[in-house]
PDB file of C-alpha atoms in Angstrom:
ATOM      1  CA  UNK V   1      49.710 116.868  99.615  1.00  0.00           C
ATOM      2  CA  UNK V   2      50.460 114.993  96.441  1.00  0.00           C
ATOM      3  CA  UNK V   3      53.930 115.373  94.892  1.00  0.00           C
ATOM      4  CA  UNK V   4      54.248 114.556  91.195  1.00  0.00           C
ATOM      5  CA  UNK V   5      57.577 114.324  89.385  1.00  0.00           C
ATOM      6  CA  UNK V   6      58.341 113.671  85.733  1.00  0.00           C
ATOM      7  CA  UNK V   7      61.467 112.201  84.207  1.00  0.00           C
ATOM      8  CA  UNK V   8      63.274 113.139  82.046  1.00  0.00           C
ATOM      9  CA  UNK V   9      62.603 116.888  81.673  1.00  0.00           C
ATOM     10  CA  UNK V  10      63.387 116.798  77.957  1.00  0.00           C
ATOM     11  CA  UNK V  11      63.450 113.972  75.464  1.00  0.00           C
ATOM     12  CA  UNK V  12      64.530 113.924  71.855  1.00  0.00           C
ATOM     13  CA  UNK V  13      63.817 110.966  69.576  1.00  0.00           C
ATOM     14  CA  UNK V  14      64.108 110.174  65.889  1.00  0.00           C
ATOM     15  CA  UNK V  15      60.872 110.014  63.934  1.00  0.00           C
ATOM     16  CA  UNK V  16      59.573 106.458  63.973  1.00  0.00           C
ATOM     17  CA  UNK V  17      61.228 105.579  67.281  1.00  0.00           C
ATOM     18  CA  UNK V  18      59.350 105.017  70.532  1.00  0.00           C
ATOM     19  CA  UNK V  19      59.272 107.456  73.447  1.00  0.00           C
ATOM     20  CA  UNK V  20      58.636 106.666  77.100  1.00  0.00           C
ATOM     21  CA  UNK V  21      57.930 109.333  79.699  1.00  0.00           C
ATOM     22  CA  UNK V  22      57.761 108.392  83.358  1.00  0.00           C
ATOM     23  CA  UNK V  23      55.842 110.030  86.172  1.00  0.00           C
ATOM     24  CA  UNK V  24      56.116 109.301  89.897  1.00  0.00           C
ATOM     25  CA  UNK V  25      53.668 110.292  92.595  1.00  0.00           C
ATOM     26  CA  UNK V  26      53.731 110.281  96.369  1.00  0.00           C
ATOM     27  CA  UNK V  27      50.189 109.623  97.607  1.00  0.00           C
ATOM     28  CA  UNK V  28      49.426 105.911  97.557  1.00  0.00           C
ATOM     29  CA  UNK V  29      45.705 106.710  97.843  1.00  0.00           C
ATOM     30  CA  UNK V  30      45.612 108.364  94.400  1.00  0.00           C
ATOM     31  CA  UNK V  31      43.322 106.605  91.926  1.00  0.00           C
ATOM     32  CA  UNK V  32      43.299 108.583  88.716  1.00  0.00           C
ATOM     33  CA  UNK V  33      46.258 109.355  86.456  1.00  0.00           C
ATOM     34  CA  UNK V  34      45.835 111.492  83.327  1.00  0.00           C
ATOM     35  CA  UNK V  35      48.295 112.652  80.698  1.00  0.00           C
ATOM     36  CA  UNK V  36      47.873 116.026  78.993  1.00  0.00           C
ATOM     37  CA  UNK V  37      49.592 117.243  75.828  1.00  0.00           C
ATOM     38  CA  UNK V  38      50.319 120.909  75.198  1.00  0.00           C
ATOM     39  CA  UNK V  39      51.506 121.997  71.788  1.00  0.00           C
ATOM     40  CA  UNK V  40      53.439 125.241  71.505  1.00  0.00           C
ATOM     41  CA  UNK V  41      51.162 128.196  72.193  1.00  0.00           C
ATOM     42  CA  UNK V  42      48.108 126.013  72.719  1.00  0.00           C
ATOM     43  CA  UNK V  43      46.061 124.833  75.668  1.00  0.00           C
ATOM     44  CA  UNK V  44      46.696 121.482  77.424  1.00  0.00           C
ATOM     45  CA  UNK V  45      44.464 118.666  76.246  1.00  0.00           C
ATOM     46  CA  UNK V  46      43.857 115.220  77.693  1.00  0.00           C
ATOM     47  CA  UNK V  47      45.335 112.458  75.558  1.00  0.00           C
ATOM     48  CA  UNK V  48      44.919 109.398  77.765  1.00  0.00           C
ATOM     49  CA  UNK V  49      44.165 108.499  81.357  1.00  0.00           C
ATOM     50  CA  UNK V  50      44.147 105.436  83.581  1.00  0.00           C
ATOM     51  CA  UNK V  51      42.458 104.443  86.799  1.00  0.00           C
ATOM     52  CA  UNK V  52      44.027 102.487  89.612  1.00  0.00           C
ATOM     53  CA  UNK V  53      42.122  99.273  88.913  1.00  0.00           C
ATOM     54  CA  UNK V  54      43.772  98.948  85.486  1.00  0.00           C
ATOM     55  CA  UNK V  55      47.416  98.229  84.740  1.00  0.00           C
ATOM     56  CA  UNK V  56      47.564  99.360  81.121  1.00  0.00           C
ATOM     57  CA  UNK V  57      45.460 101.277  78.627  1.00  0.00           C
ATOM     58  CA  UNK V  58      46.061 101.794  74.904  1.00  0.00           C
ATOM     59  CA  UNK V  59      44.722 104.185  72.325  1.00  0.00           C
ATOM     60  CA  UNK V  60      46.267 103.728  68.885  1.00  0.00           C
ATOM     61  CA  UNK V  61      49.930 104.818  69.151  1.00  0.00           C
ATOM     62  CA  UNK V  62      49.800 105.853  72.782  1.00  0.00           C
ATOM     63  CA  UNK V  63      49.560 103.766  75.937  1.00  0.00           C
ATOM     64  CA  UNK V  64      49.806 104.330  79.644  1.00  0.00           C
ATOM     65  CA  UNK V  65      51.037 101.780  82.180  1.00  0.00           C
ATOM     66  CA  UNK V  66      50.567 102.014  85.920  1.00  0.00           C
ATOM     67  CA  UNK V  67      52.593 100.448  88.727  1.00  0.00           C
ATOM     68  CA  UNK V  68      50.771 101.249  91.951  1.00  0.00           C
ATOM     69  CA  UNK V  69      53.259  99.394  94.122  1.00  0.00           C
ATOM     70  CA  UNK V  70      56.134 101.542  92.876  1.00  0.00           C
ATOM     71  CA  UNK V  71      53.894 104.622  92.558  1.00  0.00           C
ATOM     72  CA  UNK V  72      54.748 105.432  88.998  1.00  0.00           C
ATOM     73  CA  UNK V  73      53.014 105.500  85.643  1.00  0.00           C
ATOM     74  CA  UNK V  74      54.417 105.939  82.163  1.00  0.00           C
ATOM     75  CA  UNK V  75      53.318 107.290  78.811  1.00  0.00           C
ATOM     76  CA  UNK V  76      54.423 105.232  75.795  1.00  0.00           C
ATOM     77  CA  UNK V  77      54.314 106.668  72.287  1.00  0.00           C
ATOM     78  CA  UNK V  78      55.153 104.328  69.419  1.00  0.00           C
ATOM     79  CA  UNK V  79      56.095 105.253  65.847  1.00  0.00           C
ATOM     80  CA  UNK V  80      56.640 108.868  66.840  1.00  0.00           C
ATOM     81  CA  UNK V  81      55.806 111.604  64.353  1.00  0.00           C
ATOM     82  CA  UNK V  82      56.802 115.286  64.236  1.00  0.00           C
ATOM     83  CA  UNK V  83      53.314 116.260  65.411  1.00  0.00           C
ATOM     84  CA  UNK V  84      54.007 114.421  68.662  1.00  0.00           C
ATOM     85  CA  UNK V  85      56.466 117.198  69.534  1.00  0.00           C
ATOM     86  CA  UNK V  86      54.936 118.970  72.545  1.00  0.00           C
ATOM     87  CA  UNK V  87      55.065 119.296  76.306  1.00  0.00           C
ATOM     88  CA  UNK V  88      53.487 116.386  78.145  1.00  0.00           C
ATOM     89  CA  UNK V  89      52.107 116.750  81.656  1.00  0.00           C
ATOM     90  CA  UNK V  90      51.113 113.992  84.023  1.00  0.00           C
ATOM     91  CA  UNK V  91      48.840 114.512  87.001  1.00  0.00           C
ATOM     92  CA  UNK V  92      47.751 112.545  90.031  1.00  0.00           C
ATOM     93  CA  UNK V  93      45.454 112.804  92.998  1.00  0.00           C
ATOM     94  CA  UNK V  94      43.453 115.995  93.106  1.00  0.00           C
ATOM     95  CA  UNK V  95      44.920 117.119  89.797  1.00  0.00           C
ATOM     96  CA  UNK V  96      48.408 118.024  90.935  1.00  0.00           C
ATOM     97  CA  UNK V  97      50.496 118.348  87.782  1.00  0.00           C
ATOM     98  CA  UNK V  98      54.116 117.479  87.168  1.00  0.00           C
ATOM     99  CA  UNK V  99      56.405 120.122  85.683  1.00  0.00           C
ATOM    100  CA  UNK V 100      56.128 118.734  82.191  1.00  0.00           C
ATOM    101  CA  UNK V 101      58.420 117.022  79.709  1.00  0.00           C
ATOM    102  CA  UNK V 102      59.330 118.515  76.370  1.00  0.00           C
ATOM    103  CA  UNK V 103      59.338 115.858  73.661  1.00  0.00           C
ATOM    104  CA  UNK V 104      61.060 116.677  70.393  1.00  0.00           C
ATOM    105  CA  UNK V 105      60.683 114.333  67.421  1.00  0.00           C
ATOM    106  CA  UNK V 106      63.441 114.814  64.839  1.00  0.00           C
ATOM    107  CA  UNK V 107      62.338 114.269  61.228  1.00  0.00           C
TER     108      UNK V 107
ATOM    109  CA  UNK C   1      29.592 124.981  71.769  1.00  0.00           C
ATOM    110  CA  UNK C   2      32.536 127.173  72.733  1.00  0.00           C
ATOM    111  CA  UNK C   3      33.842 125.075  75.659  1.00  0.00           C
ATOM    112  CA  UNK C   4      35.845 127.285  78.029  1.00  0.00           C
ATOM    113  CA  UNK C   5      36.262 130.946  77.112  1.00  0.00           C
ATOM    114  CA  UNK C   6      38.740 133.278  78.813  1.00  0.00           C
ATOM    115  CA  UNK C   7      39.168 137.023  78.500  1.00  0.00           C
ATOM    116  CA  UNK C   8      41.366 138.911  77.946  1.00  0.00           C
ATOM    117  CA  UNK C   9      43.948 136.937  75.938  1.00  0.00           C
ATOM    118  CA  UNK C  10      46.700 139.446  76.625  1.00  0.00           C
ATOM    119  CA  UNK C  11      47.121 142.121  79.280  1.00  0.00           C
ATOM    120  CA  UNK C  12      49.949 144.361  80.402  1.00  0.00           C
ATOM    121  CA  UNK C  13      49.723 145.897  83.857  1.00  0.00           C
ATOM    122  CA  UNK C  14      51.866 148.141  85.975  1.00  0.00           C
ATOM    123  CA  UNK C  15      52.842 147.057  89.463  1.00  0.00           C
ATOM    124  CA  UNK C  16      50.019 147.822  91.884  1.00  0.00           C
ATOM    125  CA  UNK C  17      47.240 147.890  89.309  1.00  0.00           C
ATOM    126  CA  UNK C  18      44.272 145.560  89.613  1.00  0.00           C
ATOM    127  CA  UNK C  19      42.485 143.457  87.056  1.00  0.00           C
ATOM    128  CA  UNK C  20      40.042 140.590  86.684  1.00  0.00           C
ATOM    129  CA  UNK C  21      40.378 137.602  84.376  1.00  0.00           C
ATOM    130  CA  UNK C  22      37.032 136.281  83.233  1.00  0.00           C
ATOM    131  CA  UNK C  23      36.185 132.650  82.486  1.00  0.00           C
ATOM    132  CA  UNK C  24      32.975 131.048  81.289  1.00  0.00           C
ATOM    133  CA  UNK C  25      32.067 127.487  80.307  1.00  0.00           C
ATOM    134  CA  UNK C  26      29.034 126.234  78.431  1.00  0.00           C
ATOM    135  CA  UNK C  27      29.323 122.506  79.164  1.00  0.00           C
ATOM    136  CA  UNK C  28      27.273 122.533  82.390  1.00  0.00           C
ATOM    137  CA  UNK C  29      30.369 121.437  84.292  1.00  0.00           C
ATOM    138  CA  UNK C  30      30.287 121.475  88.066  1.00  0.00           C
ATOM    139  CA  UNK C  31      33.871 122.444  88.820  1.00  0.00           C
ATOM    140  CA  UNK C  32      36.101 125.253  87.632  1.00  0.00           C
ATOM    141  CA  UNK C  33      39.769 125.981  88.171  1.00  0.00           C
ATOM    142  CA  UNK C  34      42.423 128.621  87.703  1.00  0.00           C
ATOM    143  CA  UNK C  35      45.991 127.532  86.963  1.00  0.00           C
ATOM    144  CA  UNK C  36      49.115 129.513  86.224  1.00  0.00           C
ATOM    145  CA  UNK C  37      51.873 128.264  83.953  1.00  0.00           C
ATOM    146  CA  UNK C  38      55.452 129.437  84.267  1.00  0.00           C
ATOM    147  CA  UNK C  39      58.505 128.117  82.399  1.00  0.00           C
ATOM    148  CA  UNK C  40      59.847 124.998  84.081  1.00  0.00           C
ATOM    149  CA  UNK C  41      57.134 125.045  86.744  1.00  0.00           C
ATOM    150  CA  UNK C  42      54.322 123.217  85.025  1.00  0.00           C
ATOM    151  CA  UNK C  43      50.706 123.982  85.838  1.00  0.00           C
ATOM    152  CA  UNK C  44      50.092 125.195  89.362  1.00  0.00           C
ATOM    153  CA  UNK C  45      46.614 125.427  90.816  1.00  0.00           C
ATOM    154  CA  UNK C  46      45.648 128.829  92.197  1.00  0.00           C
ATOM    155  CA  UNK C  47      42.011 128.313  93.225  1.00  0.00           C
ATOM    156  CA  UNK C  48      39.211 125.966  92.360  1.00  0.00           C
ATOM    157  CA  UNK C  49      35.461 125.805  92.815  1.00  0.00           C
ATOM    158  CA  UNK C  50      33.515 122.577  93.199  1.00  0.00           C
ATOM    159  CA  UNK C  51      30.156 124.275  92.855  1.00  0.00           C
ATOM    160  CA  UNK C  52      28.458 127.639  92.673  1.00  0.00           C
ATOM    161  CA  UNK C  53      29.197 129.650  95.789  1.00  0.00           C
ATOM    162  CA  UNK C  54      32.159 127.570  96.933  1.00  0.00           C
ATOM    163  CA  UNK C  55      35.846 128.187  96.379  1.00  0.00           C
ATOM    164  CA  UNK C  56      39.015 126.609  97.748  1.00  0.00           C
ATOM    165  CA  UNK C  57      42.674 127.475  97.717  1.00  0.00           C
ATOM    166  CA  UNK C  58      45.083 125.564  95.571  1.00  0.00           C
ATOM    167  CA  UNK C  59      48.852 125.426  95.638  1.00  0.00           C
ATOM    168  CA  UNK C  60      49.617 129.134  95.005  1.00  0.00           C
ATOM    169  CA  UNK C  61      46.653 131.321  96.130  1.00  0.00           C
ATOM    170  CA  UNK C  62      48.543 134.295  97.585  1.00  0.00           C
ATOM    171  CA  UNK C  63      47.836 137.567  95.793  1.00  0.00           C
ATOM    172  CA  UNK C  64      44.665 136.315  94.124  1.00  0.00           C
ATOM    173  CA  UNK C  65      40.944 136.271  94.796  1.00  0.00           C
ATOM    174  CA  UNK C  66      38.240 134.382  92.960  1.00  0.00           C
ATOM    175  CA  UNK C  67      34.516 134.500  92.545  1.00  0.00           C
ATOM    176  CA  UNK C  68      32.194 131.764  91.300  1.00  0.00           C
ATOM    177  CA  UNK C  69      29.448 134.034  89.999  1.00  0.00           C
ATOM    178  CA  UNK C  70      27.188 131.221  88.848  1.00  0.00           C
ATOM    179  CA  UNK C  71      27.633 127.720  87.450  1.00  0.00           C
ATOM    180  CA  UNK C  72      29.053 129.064  84.182  1.00  0.00           C
ATOM    181  CA  UNK C  73      31.453 131.769  85.360  1.00  0.00           C
ATOM    182  CA  UNK C  74      34.578 131.819  87.509  1.00  0.00           C
ATOM    183  CA  UNK C  75      36.679 134.975  87.727  1.00  0.00           C
ATOM    184  CA  UNK C  76      40.213 135.556  89.008  1.00  0.00           C
ATOM    185  CA  UNK C  77      41.165 138.937  90.463  1.00  0.00           C
ATOM    186  CA  UNK C  78      44.568 140.439  91.089  1.00  0.00           C
ATOM    187  CA  UNK C  79      44.048 143.252  93.581  1.00  0.00           C
ATOM    188  CA  UNK C  80      47.566 144.691  93.438  1.00  0.00           C
ATOM    189  CA  UNK C  81      49.584 143.137  90.656  1.00  0.00           C
ATOM    190  CA  UNK C  82      53.246 142.248  91.192  1.00  0.00           C
ATOM    191  CA  UNK C  83      55.946 141.288  88.643  1.00  0.00           C
ATOM    192  CA  UNK C  84      55.949 137.772  90.162  1.00  0.00           C
ATOM    193  CA  UNK C  85      52.420 137.381  88.801  1.00  0.00           C
ATOM    194  CA  UNK C  86      53.643 137.624  85.237  1.00  0.00           C
ATOM    195  CA  UNK C  87      52.464 134.329  83.813  1.00  0.00           C
ATOM    196  CA  UNK C  88      50.081 132.533  81.504  1.00  0.00           C
ATOM    197  CA  UNK C  89      46.786 131.846  83.252  1.00  0.00           C
ATOM    198  CA  UNK C  90      44.520 128.973  82.286  1.00  0.00           C
ATOM    199  CA  UNK C  91      40.950 128.497  83.334  1.00  0.00           C
ATOM    200  CA  UNK C  92      39.601 124.941  83.230  1.00  0.00           C
ATOM    201  CA  UNK C  93      36.405 123.111  84.018  1.00  0.00           C
ATOM    202  CA  UNK C  94      35.416 119.526  84.771  1.00  0.00           C
ATOM    203  CA  UNK C  95      32.207 117.592  85.110  1.00  0.00           C
ATOM    204  CA  UNK C  96      33.182 116.010  88.416  1.00  0.00           C
ATOM    205  CA  UNK C  97      33.590 117.603  91.798  1.00  0.00           C
ATOM    206  CA  UNK C  98      36.900 119.375  92.259  1.00  0.00           C
ATOM    207  CA  UNK C  99      39.009 118.114  95.111  1.00  0.00           C
ATOM    208  CA  UNK C 100      38.142 114.499  94.421  1.00  0.00           C
ATOM    209  CA  UNK C 101      40.527 112.021  92.931  1.00  0.00           C
ATOM    210  CA  UNK C 102      38.246 110.935  90.130  1.00  0.00           C
ATOM    211  CA  UNK C 103      38.166 110.197  86.453  1.00  0.00           C
ATOM    212  CA  UNK C 104      35.198 112.553  86.217  1.00  0.00           C
ATOM    213  CA  UNK C 105      37.695 115.358  86.635  1.00  0.00           C
ATOM    214  CA  UNK C 106      38.895 115.415  83.048  1.00  0.00           C
ATOM    215  CA  UNK C 107      39.877 119.028  82.570  1.00  0.00           C
ATOM    216  CA  UNK C 108      38.819 121.153  79.615  1.00  0.00           C
ATOM    217  CA  UNK C 109      41.094 124.189  79.383  1.00  0.00           C
ATOM    218  CA  UNK C 110      40.541 127.634  78.008  1.00  0.00           C
ATOM    219  CA  UNK C 111      42.973 129.154  75.520  1.00  0.00           C
ATOM    220  CA  UNK C 112      44.952 130.984  78.185  1.00  0.00           C
ATOM    221  CA  UNK C 113      45.544 134.594  79.185  1.00  0.00           C
ATOM    222  CA  UNK C 114      49.051 136.013  79.002  1.00  0.00           C
ATOM    223  CA  UNK C 115      49.600 138.601  81.740  1.00  0.00           C
ATOM    224  CA  UNK C 116      52.675 140.794  82.022  1.00  0.00           C
ATOM    225  CA  UNK C 117      53.236 142.952  85.094  1.00  0.00           C
ATOM    226  CA  UNK C 118      55.840 145.677  84.684  1.00  0.00           C
TER     227      UNK C 118
END
């Protein structure tokens, strides 16, 4: 089955800086790669996703890049704000999730 | 439009007791899922259902049973609860067919059910 790993497990950045969270997957046949955000005590919610025929996708301050050859995709958050503090999950294949990364944005 | 509704939100059980978590969605989605979330373990799939009357095992199905009652409802049953089943349980639904690697499988999650087994 699919194996999804996220790096690093925690990340702390200063408000206004950029944050990059990387996700690797094992199944080269996977075609769909979403990112979910979970704020403390809340449910996970989709923030951005990408399909295998696209290398990059942007939505305001967030972007996702995909490298199918290396089997990894990354979440980029620019101009981070305190409300970006949350756990971020990537997923691949038949919705196998990584273990999550805790992002803390210091004011 | 409530989305995905789970009940109960909190439950405390004793070891060996049974209970059922209920989930309903009003988005006419085809697929429904049950995940558990434990600290440091992410979201792990317990069971999923691609359509009414069908269910499939996920990553951690042992100790659980499910029932897809109709298109709207998908329940999770613990027949004999164990402390290892202490967790937060999330129900989710998607428009696409579960088990397929597809962008139509954007998940909408319920608010979660926190279960403690003593």
